[in-house]
C-alpha positions as a LaTeX table, in Angstrom:
\begin{tabular}{lrrr}
\hline
Residue & $x$ (\AA) & $y$ (\AA) & $z$ (\AA) \\
\hline
Leu1 & $-0.41$ & $-0.08$ & 0.15 \\
Thr2 & 2.75 & 2.18 & 0.75 \\
Ala3 & 4.14 & 2.85 & $-3.12$ \\
Phe4 & 0.97 & 2.77 & $-4.65$ \\
Ser5 & $-0.83$ & 5.25 & $-1.87$ \\
Ala6 & 2.40 & 7.54 & $-1.97$ \\
Pro7 & 0.44 & 10.34 & $-3.83$ \\
His8 & $-1.76$ & 10.48 & $-0.88$ \\
Met9 & 1.00 & 10.06 & 2.09 \\
Val10 & 2.85 & 12.89 & 0.20 \\
Gln11 & $-0.41$ & 14.74 & 0.76 \\
Arg12 & $-0.18$ & 13.80 & 4.28 \\
Leu13 & 2.91 & 15.24 & 5.16 \\
Arg14 & 1.86 & 18.66 & 5.91 \\
His15 & $-0.55$ & 16.95 & 8.58 \\
Ser16 & 1.97 & 13.81 & 9.37 \\
His17 & 3.65 & 15.68 & 12.26 \\
Met18 & 0.58 & 16.03 & 14.10 \\
Thr19 & $-0.21$ & 12.12 & 13.92 \\
Val20 & 3.42 & 11.46 & 14.57 \\
Leu21 & 3.59 & 13.58 & 17.66 \\
Tyr22 & $-0.04$ & 11.82 & 18.50 \\
Tyr23 & 1.66 & 8.82 & 19.18 \\
Val24 & 4.70 & 9.75 & 20.62 \\
Phe25 & 2.92 & 10.96 & 23.42 \\
Lys26 & 1.23 & 7.23 & 23.34 \\
Pro27 & 4.67 & 5.46 & 23.72 \\
Val28 & 2.68 & 2.05 & 24.79 \\
His29 & 0.99 & 1.98 & 21.14 \\
Val30 & 4.36 & 2.36 & 19.28 \\
Leu31 & 5.82 & $-0.46$ & 21.36 \\
Leu32 & 3.03 & $-2.63$ & 21.26 \\
Phe33 & 3.23 & $-2.27$ & 17.14 \\
Phe34 & 7.33 & $-2.84$ & 17.08 \\
Val35 & 6.96 & $-5.48$ & 19.18 \\
Ser36 & 4.86 & $-7.29$ & 17.65 \\
Ala37 & 5.82 & $-6.60$ & 14.50 \\
Leu38 & 9.51 & $-7.65$ & 15.33 \\
Leu39 & 8.04 & $-10.98$ & 16.78 \\
Ala40 & 6.26 & $-11.73$ & 13.94 \\
Leu41 & 8.95 & $-10.75$ & 11.58 \\
Tyr42 & 11.51 & $-12.91$ & 13.61 \\
Phe43 & 9.12 & $-16.15$ & 14.26 \\
Phe44 & 7.05 & $-16.12$ & 10.97 \\
Lys45 & 9.32 & $-14.80$ & 8.03 \\
Tyr46 & 8.47 & $-17.70$ & 5.48 \\
Glu47 & 10.36 & $-17.33$ & 2.17 \\
His48 & 8.52 & $-19.52$ & $-0.77$ \\
Pro49 & 10.33 & $-21.56$ & $-2.71$ \\
Tyr50 & 8.41 & $-20.18$ & $-5.98$ \\
Leu51 & 9.16 & $-16.72$ & $-4.90$ \\
Leu52 & 13.07 & $-17.56$ & $-5.02$ \\
Ala53 & 12.82 & $-19.14$ & $-8.08$ \\
Asp54 & 10.38 & $-17.34$ & $-10.78$ \\
Asn55 & 12.84 & $-14.83$ & $-12.25$ \\
Arg56 & 9.92 & $-13.54$ & $-14.61$ \\
His57 & 8.27 & $-11.55$ & $-11.76$ \\
Tyr58 & 8.66 & $-7.69$ & $-10.29$ \\
Thr59 & 8.40 & $-9.60$ & $-6.74$ \\
Phe60 & 11.42 & $-11.98$ & $-7.31$ \\
Tyr61 & 13.83 & $-8.97$ & $-8.20$ \\
Ile62 & 11.88 & $-6.84$ & $-5.07$ \\
Trp63 & 12.69 & $-9.81$ & $-2.62$ \\
Arg64 & 16.45 & $-10.49$ & $-4.01$ \\
Lys65 & 17.34 & $-6.60$ & $-4.54$ \\
Ile66 & 15.46 & $-5.37$ & $-1.72$ \\
Leu67 & 13.82 & $-7.18$ & 0.95 \\
Asn68 & 16.45 & $-10.19$ & 0.91 \\
Arg69 & 19.48 & $-7.81$ & 0.74 \\
Thr70 & 20.95 & $-8.34$ & 4.16 \\
Pro71 & 19.35 & $-9.87$ & 6.82 \\
His72 & 17.95 & $-7.44$ & 8.80 \\
Ile73 & 16.27 & $-5.18$ & 6.01 \\
Met74 & 12.92 & $-6.25$ & 6.98 \\
Tyr75 & 13.63 & $-4.81$ & 10.35 \\
Tyr76 & 15.10 & $-1.25$ & 9.31 \\
Leu77 & 11.92 & $-0.89$ & 7.06 \\
Leu78 & 9.47 & $-1.40$ & 10.23 \\
Pro79 & 9.51 & 2.52 & 10.85 \\
Val80 & 7.92 & 2.87 & 6.74 \\
Cys81 & 5.79 & 0.12 & 7.81 \\
Phe82 & 4.52 & 2.41 & 10.70 \\
Tyr83 & 4.63 & 5.55 & 9.19 \\
Thr84 & 2.33 & 3.99 & 6.36 \\
Phe85 & 0.01 & 2.19 & 9.10 \\
Leu86 & $-0.79$ & 5.53 & 11.15 \\
Asn87 & $-1.38$ & 7.27 & 7.63 \\
Ile88 & $-4.13$ & 4.73 & 6.46 \\
Val89 & $-5.15$ & 4.68 & 9.54 \\
Ala90 & $-6.12$ & 8.40 & 9.93 \\
Leu91 & $-7.07$ & 8.88 & 5.95 \\
Leu92 & $-9.80$ & 5.79 & 6.89 \\
Ser93 & $-10.67$ & 7.48 & 10.49 \\
Thr94 & $-11.36$ & 10.93 & 8.58 \\
Val95 & $-14.45$ & 9.44 & 7.09 \\
His96 & $-15.00$ & 6.37 & 9.05 \\
Ser97 & $-15.42$ & 5.29 & 12.40 \\
Lys98 & $-12.78$ & 3.38 & 14.64 \\
Phe99 & $-14.72$ & 0.12 & 13.85 \\
Phe100 & $-14.62$ & 0.34 & 10.17 \\
Thr101 & $-10.98$ & 1.26 & 10.61 \\
Leu102 & $-10.60$ & $-1.59$ & 12.46 \\
Leu103 & $-12.78$ & $-4.06$ & 10.64 \\
Tyr104 & $-10.61$ & $-3.23$ & 7.85 \\
Phe105 & $-7.39$ & $-4.12$ & 9.03 \\
Leu106 & $-8.71$ & $-6.96$ & 10.11 \\
Cys107 & $-10.15$ & $-8.48$ & 7.20 \\
Val108 & $-6.97$ & $-7.15$ & 4.98 \\
Ala109 & $-4.74$ & $-9.56$ & 7.91 \\
Ser110 & $-7.28$ & $-12.13$ & 6.99 \\
Gln111 & $-6.43$ & $-12.07$ & 3.71 \\
Ile112 & $-2.66$ & $-11.81$ & 3.55 \\
Val113 & $-1.50$ & $-13.47$ & 6.42 \\
Pro114 & $-2.29$ & $-16.38$ & 5.30 \\
Gln115 & $-0.57$ & $-16.57$ & 1.24 \\
Gly116 & 2.81 & $-18.02$ & 1.45 \\
Leu117 & 3.77 & $-16.20$ & $-1.84$ \\
Leu118 & 4.60 & $-12.77$ & $-2.40$ \\
Glu119 & 2.04 & $-11.35$ & $-5.17$ \\
Phe120 & 0.54 & $-7.80$ & $-6.02$ \\
Arg121 & $-2.59$ & $-9.42$ & $-7.28$ \\
Tyr122 & $-2.84$ & $-10.56$ & $-3.21$ \\
Phe123 & $-3.02$ & $-6.64$ & $-2.80$ \\
Ile124 & $-5.27$ & $-5.61$ & $-5.43$ \\
Leu125 & $-8.48$ & $-5.81$ & $-3.48$ \\
Pro126 & $-7.13$ & $-4.20$ & $-0.64$ \\
Tyr127 & $-5.85$ & $-1.64$ & $-2.01$ \\
Leu128 & $-9.12$ & $-0.63$ & $-4.24$ \\
Leu129 & $-11.11$ & $-0.83$ & $-0.68$ \\
Tyr130 & $-8.85$ & 1.35 & 0.68 \\
Arg131 & $-8.92$ & 3.43 & $-2.56$ \\
Leu132 & $-12.46$ & 3.93 & $-2.50$ \\
His133 & $-12.80$ & 4.55 & 1.06 \\
Val134 & $-10.35$ & 7.40 & 1.68 \\
Pro135 & $-11.17$ & 11.24 & 1.35 \\
Gln136 & $-11.15$ & 12.58 & $-2.42$ \\
His137 & $-8.44$ & 14.41 & $-2.54$ \\
Ser138 & $-7.19$ & 17.75 & $-4.94$ \\
Trp139 & $-7.18$ & 16.87 & $-8.22$ \\
Val140 & $-3.04$ & 17.80 & $-7.72$ \\
Val141 & $-3.25$ & 14.29 & $-5.59$ \\
Leu142 & $-4.96$ & 12.69 & $-8.44$ \\
Phe143 & $-2.90$ & 13.55 & $-11.36$ \\
Leu144 & 0.14 & 12.56 & $-9.64$ \\
Glu145 & $-1.32$ & 9.34 & $-8.81$ \\
Leu146 & $-2.33$ & 8.88 & $-12.59$ \\
Cys147 & 1.38 & 9.88 & $-13.57$ \\
Gln148 & 2.28 & 7.40 & $-11.05$ \\
Tyr149 & 0.19 & 4.21 & $-12.49$ \\
Thr150 & 1.09 & 5.59 & $-15.84$ \\
Leu151 & 4.66 & 5.40 & $-15.36$ \\
Ile152 & 4.57 & 2.05 & $-13.91$ \\
Asn153 & 2.65 & 0.35 & $-16.54$ \\
Leu154 & 4.67 & 1.72 & $-18.93$ \\
Ile155 & 8.31 & 0.20 & $-17.16$ \\
Thr156 & 5.96 & $-3.06$ & $-17.38$ \\
Val157 & 5.75 & $-2.59$ & $-20.73$ \\
Lys158 & 8.53 & $-1.93$ & $-21.92$ \\
Val159 & 10.63 & $-4.41$ & $-20.01$ \\
Phe160 & 8.37 & $-7.18$ & $-21.06$ \\
Leu161 & 8.75 & $-6.27$ & $-25.11$ \\
Asn162 & 12.50 & $-5.70$ & $-24.71$ \\
Lys163 & 13.76 & $-7.96$ & $-22.04$ \\
Thr164 & 13.55 & $-11.55$ & $-22.71$ \\
Phe165 & 15.74 & $-14.90$ & $-21.24$ \\
Asp166 & 15.80 & $-18.36$ & $-21.95$ \\
Trp167 & 15.11 & $-21.30$ & $-18.90$ \\
Asp168 & 16.90 & $-24.35$ & $-19.11$ \\
Ser169 & 13.65 & $-26.02$ & $-18.21$ \\
Ala170 & 11.29 & $-24.62$ & $-20.78$ \\
Asp171 & 13.66 & $-25.66$ & $-23.66$ \\
Asp172 & 11.15 & $-28.75$ & $-23.61$ \\
Leu173 & 7.83 & $-27.02$ & $-23.46$ \\
Ser174 & 8.65 & $-23.73$ & $-25.66$ \\
Pro175 & 11.75 & $-23.23$ & $-27.43$ \\
Asn176 & 10.70 & $-19.39$ & $-27.45$ \\
Pro177 & 12.00 & $-16.78$ & $-25.28$ \\
Gln178 & 10.79 & $-16.25$ & $-22.26$ \\
Arg179 & 9.17 & $-12.84$ & $-21.11$ \\
Phe180 & 8.92 & $-10.65$ & $-18.07$ \\
Met181 & 5.42 & $-10.60$ & $-16.63$ \\
Trp182 & 3.98 & $-8.71$ & $-14.01$ \\
\hline
\end{tabular}
C-alpha cells in the first residue's frame, strides 16, 4: 500500500507531524506495534521456493534486490511500515468510524497473512477498498496518482517487450524466449 498510495502519503506530509506527535505521547501503542512486528518477522518470516525461483516476476527482483539484500533489511523497514500504518488509519478515520478502520485491517490481515507467496495480486482488493474509502484529495494528488500508475505500466510494457531470457527447464515446453511479466 505504501508504494501505490504514495501521492496520498505526500499529501499527508503537511499533517503527519500531528499524527506522529499524537503517537509520541502514546509510547505504549508504538512499543506494541514494534514489538509485535519484530516478533512476527523473527518467528514467521517465510521464503516461498517459488518466489526464489521464478525470475519472470517483479516480486522476485523486489525480494532479491531489496527485501533479501541483508538479513536485517525488513527490520529497518519497520518505521516505514509504521508511518504507512499511521497514515492509513488517519485517512480512513477522517471518513469512517474506528470500528470500520479496525474491521478493514482485520479483513486485510485475514486475506494477506495466510498467503505463503508475495504477489501483487493479493494486495489489489485491499488497495481498491482502501482507495475507495479514503477522502477525495485535490486534483493535483489525483494527477500524481495517474502519472505514477502510467509510469509503472509503461515500465512494465517496456520490460515485457524488450527483456527476454531463456529458461533451461523450458526448452522442452517452448523453444521461444520467455518474457518478464507482472
